[in-house]
């Protein structure tokens, strides 16, 4: 007989573990991540054989990446089986993807409910479709994003007959290289023929340029229970490679709304000829919709983009005005939308509406005011006028105060009759986000912050900005201030922002003509700064960063990212190099416990008249900085500033 003293301690440990009820062991392993599960296989022979059966809950979701060779470890496949419900595959070529899919099927991953392909290619559909079918007996959700090849949509929906959600977003070159526009890939007759109807399909999101007659309509005619349809064409506007083909005419890819609703009468969420960011927003929204129990008819979310005429738009809005929750009319191309939207909304009453967006469409001030008054629950309003939206005293006075509006984004707005911006904002006292861009409006930042007590996000672009000092702000909830393409901002603005303890993100471009002679601006900010919640700081057009500023940043416990760039000499057409304190930067890196990245563009590092070369900075980091790496772009010829000092370009300091 073998005594306990002679037994292997690891075997005793496993024997103890195995003596526990299986549900208890399962609970224990639910606290172990996938990497540690694989490590557990090396403990002993028994653990190698039995651990996988106790870790099924940890392996319900798996991700594989072609960029990570370790993902294809043989030990990883020991944990896979019918318990795997979600699989994500990223960055695989055709052959690699088919190999992975075959291994997954061989491991018993045939009850998958969610399958996602990202940055993958499936040119050979005759190989892909049988592999998909082997895994798709229970599949309800399939996503193919940034996909690098055309796909046989009809056949995919057929071999995955239980699909309720399907998303296909082609990569930017797929239209040109693989002809997604006008044909389905050829499929062998041995592959299952397309189904007569896709009765389970409730959500269909397609983001690629497709001919409506040849590709879209044949599918939509088979989807009687479709609840959401997104037809996006983002590649037509954002980076599509159309070298060999020009973009097809709009008329060939715009679904007729009347026909669509006759084929798919249950649609509640509709976005046609939209851009890809809409697709993300809609998919997120649909997570809250229970498609199996929600049987309400009619359009609740409507997003229209590009050239639908008012004969189709007006009836759609009128018929659904009582239940519409979101309306977005957008002309992403920036040209005329084809008709004046003011007339559409003259008599609409949308009591359930919470989001209203107009982008680059024609709507006049009175129509906009009338619409706001008729939509008492609107929380988010985005209005981008083209031509500019004009508001005068008489029009503004017709506004009804609303406590509901939380987010207001105004672009191309004009206030007449010397109307002050605060007169308009007085009707929206609960605003949490305010964005004003490309406008003749003048924004008094201290007054805005003092007036809007709930404001958390302020974004300004190409507007007038003032900040009369001295100023004493009351309590503020501001978390983000993002300013860009705005002139006449000096370091004094920082004195307004410094005491605000809630600030998390600051992005400001300074006017070099104002700041050039203010050498102590950043030091004053450092002395006044609360910054207890500050996470990111971005300053542009800065001539020098002193020791005191770096030192103060080192005390901020939540600071994660700092980005500072040098000013640009518009006359000499060259960047004016920053002169930063070497000891200050080292002090920051020595003190901080949270900083992840520190970046500068075009600078020289100085200390007591000494100018540090790139090699000297590298040596300093190797000797004194343990937790960070230093990197600076090298040029074929070392550039020098006007004093002959070596310039450090594109400097990045990253936590190891």
XYZ file of C-alpha atoms in Angstrom:
656
model
C 0.000 0.000 0.000
C 1.205 3.499 -0.815
C 1.238 5.872 2.111
C 0.130 9.487 1.915
C 3.726 10.467 2.439
C 4.660 8.721 -0.801
C 1.798 10.234 -2.821
C 2.284 13.038 -5.331
C 1.044 16.271 -3.640
C -0.471 17.459 -6.922
C -2.421 14.214 -7.264
C -3.664 14.657 -3.707
C -4.781 18.180 -4.596
C -6.688 16.946 -7.602
C -8.189 14.114 -5.555
C -9.446 16.667 -3.055
C -10.846 18.799 -5.882
C -12.470 15.799 -7.499
C -14.114 14.836 -4.213
C -16.174 18.032 -4.344
C -19.568 18.134 -6.060
C -19.186 18.957 -9.768
C -21.236 22.148 -9.487
C -18.854 23.410 -6.781
C -15.849 22.631 -8.985
C -17.530 24.466 -11.857
C -17.962 27.510 -9.627
C -14.292 27.380 -8.625
C -13.142 27.307 -12.249
C -15.512 30.117 -13.203
C -13.027 32.419 -11.439
C -10.132 31.220 -13.620
C -9.501 33.019 -16.942
C -8.803 31.195 -20.199
C -5.038 31.684 -20.100
C -4.840 30.169 -16.603
C -7.060 27.286 -17.685
C -4.476 26.371 -20.314
C -1.738 26.626 -17.677
C -3.689 24.228 -15.461
C -3.280 21.517 -18.101
C 0.418 21.377 -17.263
C -0.133 20.517 -13.589
C -0.455 16.757 -14.058
C -1.959 14.084 -16.272
C -5.279 14.021 -14.400
C -5.670 17.789 -14.601
C -4.859 17.612 -18.313
C -7.727 15.165 -18.804
C -10.362 16.552 -16.454
C -9.937 20.341 -16.139
C -11.643 21.146 -19.489
C -14.950 19.627 -18.337
C -15.018 21.903 -15.278
C -14.211 25.135 -17.158
C -17.036 25.164 -19.687
C -18.516 28.445 -18.409
C -15.177 30.218 -18.919
C -15.075 29.021 -22.520
C -18.612 29.922 -23.553
C -17.081 32.855 -25.467
C -13.852 32.513 -27.462
C -11.834 34.836 -29.684
C -9.223 33.896 -32.278
C -6.909 36.328 -34.084
C -4.624 35.695 -37.023
C -2.256 38.250 -35.479
C -1.840 36.071 -32.383
C -0.262 32.685 -33.225
C -0.761 31.547 -29.614
C -4.526 31.616 -30.246
C -4.090 28.465 -32.325
C -2.462 26.501 -29.500
C -3.533 22.813 -29.505
C -4.273 23.023 -25.763
C -6.809 25.749 -26.445
C -8.949 23.426 -28.522
C -9.212 20.978 -25.591
C -11.558 23.455 -23.894
C -13.915 23.821 -26.855
C -17.139 21.946 -27.481
C -20.889 22.295 -27.630
C -20.812 24.702 -24.667
C -19.187 27.419 -26.840
C -21.928 29.909 -27.713
C -19.977 32.907 -29.047
C -16.993 32.937 -31.431
C -15.093 35.959 -32.800
C -12.529 35.523 -35.590
C -10.241 38.409 -36.557
C -7.595 38.996 -39.270
C -7.666 35.769 -41.244
C -7.009 35.119 -44.906
C -9.177 32.610 -46.747
C -7.064 29.513 -46.133
C -6.348 30.392 -42.502
C -10.010 31.074 -41.788
C -11.198 27.810 -43.328
C -8.632 25.867 -41.269
C -9.789 27.504 -38.024
C -13.469 26.931 -38.844
C -12.811 23.265 -39.620
C -10.997 22.811 -36.298
C -13.846 24.495 -34.419
C -16.408 22.223 -36.034
C -14.283 19.142 -35.300
C -14.154 20.207 -31.626
C -17.937 20.154 -31.476
C -18.605 23.914 -31.721
C -21.900 23.311 -33.472
C -24.268 25.067 -31.064
C -22.850 28.553 -31.573
C -25.388 31.346 -31.270
C -23.131 34.326 -32.081
C -20.429 34.302 -34.774
C -18.357 37.315 -35.806
C -15.807 37.728 -38.597
C -13.677 40.907 -38.527
C -11.069 41.800 -41.167
C -11.471 38.387 -42.786
C -11.725 37.146 -46.357
C -13.960 34.410 -47.787
C -13.349 34.563 -51.532
C -14.038 30.845 -51.991
C -17.691 30.698 -50.973
C -17.906 27.030 -51.988
C -15.496 26.200 -49.161
C -16.847 28.757 -46.708
C -20.553 27.924 -46.896
C -20.308 24.211 -45.873
C -18.032 25.176 -42.974
C -20.508 27.849 -41.895
C -23.385 25.380 -42.143
C -21.533 22.914 -39.888
C -21.474 25.538 -37.128
C -24.826 27.192 -37.792
C -27.484 24.781 -36.523
C -28.233 27.146 -33.592
C -26.739 30.363 -35.009
C -28.928 33.428 -34.452
C -26.448 36.288 -34.927
C -23.809 36.664 -37.636
C -21.575 39.729 -38.123
C -19.069 40.188 -40.949
C -17.364 43.572 -40.541
C -14.631 45.137 -42.649
C -14.972 42.004 -44.755
C -12.418 41.727 -47.533
C -14.442 39.829 -50.107
C -17.859 39.536 -51.648
C -20.268 37.016 -50.078
C -23.231 34.992 -51.323
C -25.869 36.691 -49.191
C -28.730 34.433 -50.257
C -26.814 31.281 -49.442
C -25.433 32.591 -46.135
C -28.968 33.352 -44.961
C -30.070 29.910 -46.126
C -27.382 27.751 -44.485
C -27.898 29.826 -41.305
C -31.641 29.354 -41.393
C -32.229 30.393 -37.763
C -30.516 33.760 -38.101
C -32.339 36.650 -36.480
C -29.528 39.242 -36.900
C -27.162 39.572 -39.856
C -24.607 42.335 -40.483
C -22.326 42.567 -43.500
C -19.973 45.523 -43.841
C -17.528 45.366 -46.730
C -14.016 46.780 -46.514
C -13.188 49.883 -48.514
C -11.718 47.999 -51.476
C -14.207 45.145 -51.717
C -16.518 47.046 -54.065
C -13.724 47.564 -56.568
C -11.894 44.243 -56.223
C -14.752 41.775 -55.859
C -17.799 43.404 -57.422
C -20.119 43.445 -54.417
C -22.236 45.984 -56.276
C -23.991 43.885 -58.871
C -23.484 40.150 -58.420
C -23.485 37.272 -55.954
C -20.416 35.003 -56.029
C -20.909 31.789 -57.992
C -21.855 28.791 -55.858
C -21.765 25.075 -56.807
C -25.152 23.399 -57.360
C -24.258 21.002 -54.524
C -24.593 23.869 -52.025
C -28.089 24.127 -50.552
C -30.392 26.238 -52.700
C -31.591 29.543 -51.189
C -34.685 29.302 -49.018
C -38.012 30.646 -50.210
C -38.270 32.889 -47.146
C -36.025 34.008 -44.298
C -38.761 33.927 -41.693
C -36.546 34.269 -38.618
C -34.552 37.253 -39.868
C -35.427 40.356 -37.834
C -32.355 42.577 -38.227
C -30.531 43.074 -41.540
C -27.633 45.545 -41.716
C -25.783 45.876 -45.030
C -22.992 48.401 -45.465
C -21.693 48.203 -49.013
C -22.562 49.612 -52.410
C -25.166 47.282 -53.912
C -27.530 47.381 -56.838
C -31.040 47.416 -55.432
C -32.575 45.299 -58.213
C -29.899 42.606 -58.438
C -28.902 42.198 -54.773
C -31.095 44.006 -52.258
C -34.678 43.581 -53.420
C -34.533 39.769 -53.929
C -33.503 39.387 -50.272
C -35.938 41.926 -48.835
C -38.839 40.239 -50.610
C -38.114 37.120 -48.524
C -38.074 38.862 -45.105
C -41.691 39.224 -43.960
C -40.721 39.504 -40.280
C -37.890 42.009 -40.646
C -37.921 44.580 -37.820
C -34.766 46.547 -38.652
C -33.172 47.314 -42.008
C -29.970 49.313 -42.411
C -28.734 50.011 -45.921
C -25.491 51.927 -45.596
C -23.083 53.109 -48.276
C -20.250 54.483 -46.187
C -17.613 53.251 -48.629
C -19.063 55.566 -51.253
C -17.959 58.500 -49.128
C -15.162 57.266 -46.885
C -12.090 55.806 -48.540
C -13.649 53.508 -51.130
C -11.223 52.373 -53.794
C -13.049 53.212 -56.994
C -10.056 53.257 -59.338
C -11.568 50.975 -61.934
C -15.214 51.858 -61.470
C -16.898 55.127 -60.678
C -19.529 55.034 -57.935
C -22.807 53.711 -59.354
C -25.684 56.141 -59.800
C -27.763 56.841 -56.729
C -30.968 55.616 -58.375
C -29.520 52.100 -58.753
C -28.942 51.594 -55.030
C -31.749 53.537 -53.267
C -34.548 51.255 -52.112
C -38.061 52.495 -52.827
C -39.610 53.058 -49.406
C -43.149 52.089 -50.417
C -41.968 48.794 -51.903
C -39.780 48.082 -48.903
C -42.616 48.483 -46.416
C -44.909 46.330 -48.525
C -42.375 43.473 -48.442
C -41.392 44.036 -44.802
C -44.468 45.471 -43.050
C -43.121 44.879 -39.537
C -40.108 47.223 -39.812
C -39.741 49.515 -36.802
C -36.120 50.683 -37.310
C -35.177 51.950 -40.764
C -31.940 53.571 -41.941
C -31.447 53.857 -45.678
C -28.424 55.197 -47.551
C -26.847 56.014 -44.232
C -23.238 55.992 -43.083
C -21.541 53.297 -40.992
C -21.614 55.185 -37.674
C -25.392 54.905 -37.931
C -25.082 51.139 -38.166
C -23.246 51.037 -34.830
C -25.814 53.336 -33.222
C -28.726 51.242 -34.455
C -27.181 47.925 -33.436
C -26.640 49.346 -29.955
C -30.239 50.542 -29.814
C -31.573 47.173 -30.950
C -29.970 45.468 -27.972
C -32.781 47.060 -25.957
C -35.518 45.784 -28.276
C -36.953 42.335 -27.648
C -37.794 41.325 -31.205
C -39.597 38.174 -30.103
C -42.134 39.920 -27.864
C -42.315 43.474 -29.218
C -45.094 43.372 -31.800
C -45.756 47.097 -32.215
C -46.178 48.108 -35.861
C -44.906 51.295 -37.461
C -41.593 53.130 -37.804
C -40.051 54.260 -34.530
C -36.483 55.000 -35.656
C -36.108 56.641 -39.063
C -32.812 57.693 -40.630
C -32.845 58.983 -44.194
C -29.871 60.132 -46.189
C -29.586 61.475 -49.729
C -32.225 62.571 -52.161
C -35.415 60.879 -51.049
C -38.114 63.203 -52.316
C -40.787 64.680 -50.107
C -43.504 62.564 -51.740
C -41.983 59.550 -49.961
C -40.730 61.261 -46.818
C -43.819 63.250 -45.811
C -46.282 60.300 -45.796
C -43.803 58.195 -43.836
C -43.410 60.869 -41.168
C -47.121 61.695 -41.073
C -48.239 58.080 -40.697
C -45.774 57.375 -37.877
C -45.621 60.745 -36.091
C -47.390 59.417 -33.011
C -44.793 56.686 -32.343
C -41.557 58.049 -33.837
C -38.752 58.112 -31.262
C -35.845 59.083 -33.519
C -35.756 61.083 -36.758
C -32.557 61.811 -38.654
C -32.490 63.495 -42.065
C -28.930 63.795 -43.293
C -27.135 64.769 -46.452
C -23.661 63.315 -45.822
C -22.431 64.489 -49.208
C -22.923 68.128 -48.237
C -24.934 69.115 -51.309
C -28.594 70.044 -51.494
C -30.975 67.393 -50.221
C -33.385 68.269 -52.992
C -36.211 69.992 -51.124
C -36.905 72.325 -48.227
C -37.457 70.301 -45.050
C -39.259 73.213 -43.419
C -42.531 72.313 -45.106
C -42.306 68.683 -43.977
C -42.282 69.548 -40.297
C -44.764 72.425 -40.379
C -47.654 70.410 -38.950
C -46.021 67.342 -37.399
C -46.592 66.491 -33.749
C -44.212 63.806 -32.431
C -44.909 63.338 -28.713
C -42.600 60.285 -28.330
C -39.594 61.729 -30.163
C -36.356 61.771 -28.111
C -33.728 62.311 -30.849
C -33.923 64.783 -33.726
C -31.156 65.304 -36.287
C -30.843 67.543 -39.347
C -27.478 67.600 -41.103
C -26.780 69.729 -44.172
C -30.435 70.115 -45.034
C -32.577 73.170 -45.571
C -34.774 74.138 -42.637
C -35.642 77.646 -41.515
C -35.633 79.016 -37.978
C -39.416 79.227 -37.463
C -39.877 75.623 -38.637
C -37.182 74.397 -36.251
C -38.706 76.272 -33.304
C -42.160 74.965 -34.155
C -40.850 71.417 -34.309
C -39.057 71.686 -30.945
C -42.274 72.913 -29.363
C -44.216 69.971 -30.817
C -41.690 67.399 -29.534
C -41.729 67.898 -25.751
C -39.613 64.811 -24.949
C -36.666 65.537 -27.245
C -33.419 64.897 -25.366
C -30.955 65.295 -28.239
C -31.098 67.868 -31.044
C -28.522 68.070 -33.839
C -29.110 70.883 -36.328
C -26.657 71.496 -39.156
C -28.090 74.143 -41.436
C -27.446 74.523 -45.145
C -28.057 77.349 -45.790
C -27.478 78.672 -42.246
C -30.373 78.497 -39.793
C -31.376 82.064 -38.868
C -32.986 82.846 -35.510
C -34.194 86.322 -34.628
C -35.769 87.728 -31.477
C -39.341 87.077 -32.602
C -38.584 83.454 -33.509
C -36.725 82.681 -30.278
C -39.498 84.165 -28.155
C -41.863 81.539 -29.589
C -39.816 78.766 -28.020
C -41.374 76.933 -25.103
C -38.896 76.214 -22.259
C -38.054 72.530 -22.038
C -36.466 70.578 -19.223
C -36.056 67.524 -21.469
C -33.303 68.683 -23.846
C -29.922 67.369 -22.703
C -27.788 67.624 -25.859
C -27.703 70.462 -28.399
C -25.411 70.548 -31.451
C -25.634 73.639 -33.657
C -23.759 74.153 -36.921
C -24.201 77.093 -39.318
C -26.412 79.067 -36.941
C -26.995 82.819 -37.195
C -28.536 84.961 -34.431
C -30.014 88.244 -35.661
C -31.187 91.412 -33.873
C -28.131 91.319 -31.553
C -29.580 88.263 -29.825
C -27.211 86.912 -27.181
C -26.534 83.168 -27.173
C -27.660 82.993 -23.551
C -31.121 84.177 -24.614
C -31.440 81.017 -26.685
C -29.925 78.725 -24.069
C -32.282 80.101 -21.439
C -34.952 77.840 -22.922
C -32.779 74.730 -22.357
C -31.615 74.987 -18.729
C -30.852 71.263 -18.292
C -28.339 70.974 -21.142
C -25.520 68.515 -20.472
C -23.816 68.736 -23.871
C -23.387 71.841 -26.070
C -21.602 71.777 -29.427
C -21.377 74.896 -31.614
C -19.462 74.792 -34.896
C -19.033 76.928 -38.028
C -21.116 79.778 -36.727
C -21.060 83.542 -36.386
C -22.011 83.094 -32.747
C -19.723 84.434 -30.022
C -19.376 82.122 -27.032
C -18.538 83.619 -23.651
C -17.145 80.484 -22.000
C -17.315 81.629 -18.342
C -20.891 82.835 -18.786
C -21.919 79.567 -20.464
C -20.395 77.513 -17.646
C -22.012 79.689 -14.990
C -25.376 79.722 -16.761
C -25.705 76.011 -17.618
C -25.286 74.343 -14.241
C -25.688 70.811 -15.635
C -23.265 71.202 -18.565
C -20.795 68.300 -18.823
C -19.515 68.583 -22.410
C -18.605 71.787 -24.311
C -17.299 71.591 -27.891
C -16.484 74.633 -30.038
C -15.167 74.911 -33.603
C -14.787 77.979 -35.811
C -16.757 80.294 -33.548
C -15.917 83.471 -31.679
C -14.695 82.895 -28.120
C -14.397 85.365 -25.248
C -13.504 84.936 -21.578
C -13.380 88.186 -19.690
C -11.229 88.024 -16.543
C -11.309 87.992 -13.619
C -14.156 85.552 -13.202
C -15.418 83.436 -10.334
C -17.389 80.397 -11.405
C -19.962 78.710 -9.266
C -20.085 74.909 -8.946
C -19.612 73.240 -12.337
C -20.155 69.691 -13.640
C -18.038 70.204 -16.773
C -16.161 67.023 -17.744
C -15.013 67.732 -21.306
C -13.994 70.897 -23.122
C -12.937 70.401 -26.729
C -11.966 73.462 -28.795
C -10.498 73.382 -32.310
C -10.018 75.810 -35.207
C -10.656 78.768 -32.911
C -8.436 81.861 -32.798
C -7.587 84.338 -30.042
C -7.229 81.869 -27.187
C -4.531 82.667 -24.666
C -3.324 80.932 -21.534
C -5.728 83.061 -19.467
C -8.550 80.703 -20.482
C -6.797 78.057 -18.382
C -7.328 80.248 -15.323
C -11.076 79.848 -15.896
C -10.844 76.066 -16.209
C -8.181 75.283 -13.605
C -10.461 75.231 -10.500
C -13.069 72.897 -12.093
C -12.551 69.609 -10.257
C -14.868 67.573 -12.508
C -12.811 68.105 -15.683
C -11.651 64.856 -17.301
C -10.714 65.911 -20.848
C -9.199 69.209 -22.049
C -8.321 69.959 -25.683
C -7.382 73.553 -26.554
C -5.472 75.237 -29.424
C -3.648 78.378 -28.291
C -3.044 81.458 -30.414
C 0.718 81.816 -30.686
C 0.423 85.551 -31.359
C -1.144 85.938 -27.896
C 0.879 83.328 -26.000
C 4.348 83.954 -27.461
C 5.208 86.565 -24.824
C 3.409 84.836 -21.946
C 6.145 82.535 -20.654
C 4.390 81.890 -17.349
C 0.956 80.893 -18.687
C 1.328 77.164 -18.098
C 2.963 77.772 -14.713
C -0.048 79.834 -13.606
C -2.333 77.015 -14.743
C -0.254 74.539 -12.740
C -0.569 76.644 -9.586
C -4.361 76.941 -9.883
C -5.209 73.495 -11.265
C -7.417 71.167 -9.289
C -7.278 68.324 -11.817
C -8.217 65.504 -9.472
C -10.281 63.824 -12.228
C -8.262 64.899 -15.276
C -7.572 61.974 -17.660
C -6.487 63.502 -20.972
C -4.856 66.824 -21.769
C -4.235 68.078 -25.318
C -2.628 71.480 -25.910
C -1.774 72.750 -29.373
C 0.562 75.575 -30.476
C 2.680 75.682 -27.315
C 6.196 77.225 -27.364
C 7.569 75.835 -24.131
C 6.629 73.556 -21.248
C 8.238 74.523 -17.910
C 9.314 72.349 -14.976
C 6.405 73.504 -12.776
C 3.828 72.308 -15.295
C 5.394 68.863 -15.630
C 5.744 68.635 -11.851
C 2.057 69.398 -11.286
C 0.983 66.838 -13.867
C 2.937 64.224 -11.927
C 0.624 64.746 -8.938
C -2.576 64.015 -10.901
C -3.687 60.520 -9.940
C -6.001 59.864 -12.912
C -4.002 61.425 -15.752
C -3.573 58.912 -18.595
C -2.590 60.878 -21.702
C -0.787 64.171 -22.453
C -0.332 65.469 -26.001
C 1.325 68.821 -26.763
C 2.274 70.223 -30.177
C 4.325 73.213 -31.297
C 2.953 76.353 -33.000
C 3.092 76.904 -36.737
C 4.555 79.978 -38.388
C 2.056 80.736 -41.157
C 4.375 83.341 -42.684
C 7.522 81.229 -42.733
C 5.423 78.076 -43.283
C 7.328 76.051 -40.733
C 6.788 74.761 -37.234
C 8.215 76.765 -34.345
C 9.937 74.250 -32.119
C 8.936 73.752 -28.483
C 11.565 74.136 -25.787
C 10.684 71.797 -22.913
C 12.246 71.197 -19.527
C 14.204 67.934 -19.488
C 14.211 67.706 -15.692
C 10.483 68.510 -15.663
C 9.658 65.629 -17.988
C 11.764 63.244 -15.913
C 10.075 64.549 -12.759
C 6.633 63.852 -14.252
C 7.592 60.313 -15.209
C 9.100 59.667 -11.789
C 6.023 60.862 -9.863
C 3.086 59.679 -11.945
C 1.381 56.367 -11.285
C -1.345 56.647 -13.953
C 0.160 58.194 -17.098
C 0.088 55.855 -20.107
C 1.361 58.108 -22.898
C 3.133 61.448 -23.300
C 3.639 62.859 -26.789
C 5.160 65.982 -28.315
C 5.587 67.167 -31.854
C 8.667 69.162 -32.885
C 10.603 70.017 -29.719
C 14.042 70.473 -28.180
C 14.729 69.396 -24.590
C 16.690 71.891 -22.502
C 18.088 72.226 -18.992
C 20.319 75.043 -17.668
C 21.247 76.123 -21.189
C 22.068 72.523 -22.158
C 20.331 71.165 -25.252
C 19.814 67.394 -25.300
C 20.272 65.432 -28.504
C 18.126 62.431 -29.314
C 20.908 60.035 -28.305
C 21.402 61.845 -24.998
C 17.676 61.602 -24.231
C 17.741 57.872 -24.969
C 20.701 57.467 -22.629
C 18.906 59.428 -19.887
C 15.863 57.189 -20.185
C 17.935 54.034 -19.990
C 19.612 55.307 -16.819
C 16.800 57.067 -14.948
C 13.379 56.010 -16.291
C 12.379 52.435 -15.549
C 8.685 52.305 -16.403
C 8.589 54.134 -19.747
C 10.082 53.834 -23.218
C 11.193 56.801 -25.314
C 10.744 56.981 -29.067
C 11.372 59.789 -31.530
C 11.148 59.709 -35.308
C 14.519 59.728 -37.029
C 15.053 61.700 -40.226
C 17.565 61.098 -42.980
C 19.255 64.332 -41.968
C 18.991 65.644 -38.417
C 16.941 68.816 -38.486
C 18.037 71.791 -36.433
C 16.171 74.767 -35.066
C 17.173 78.366 -35.705
C 19.820 78.102 -32.949
C 21.329 74.952 -34.424
C 19.822 72.588 -31.847
C 18.673 69.117 -32.855
C 14.911 68.807 -33.177
C 13.086 65.826 -31.685
C 10.175 64.939 -33.931
C 7.036 62.967 -33.070
C 8.185 62.133 -29.550
C 6.262 59.361 -27.792
C 6.802 58.251 -24.217
C 4.798 55.115 -23.429
C 4.383 53.085 -20.272
C 6.080 49.697 -20.589
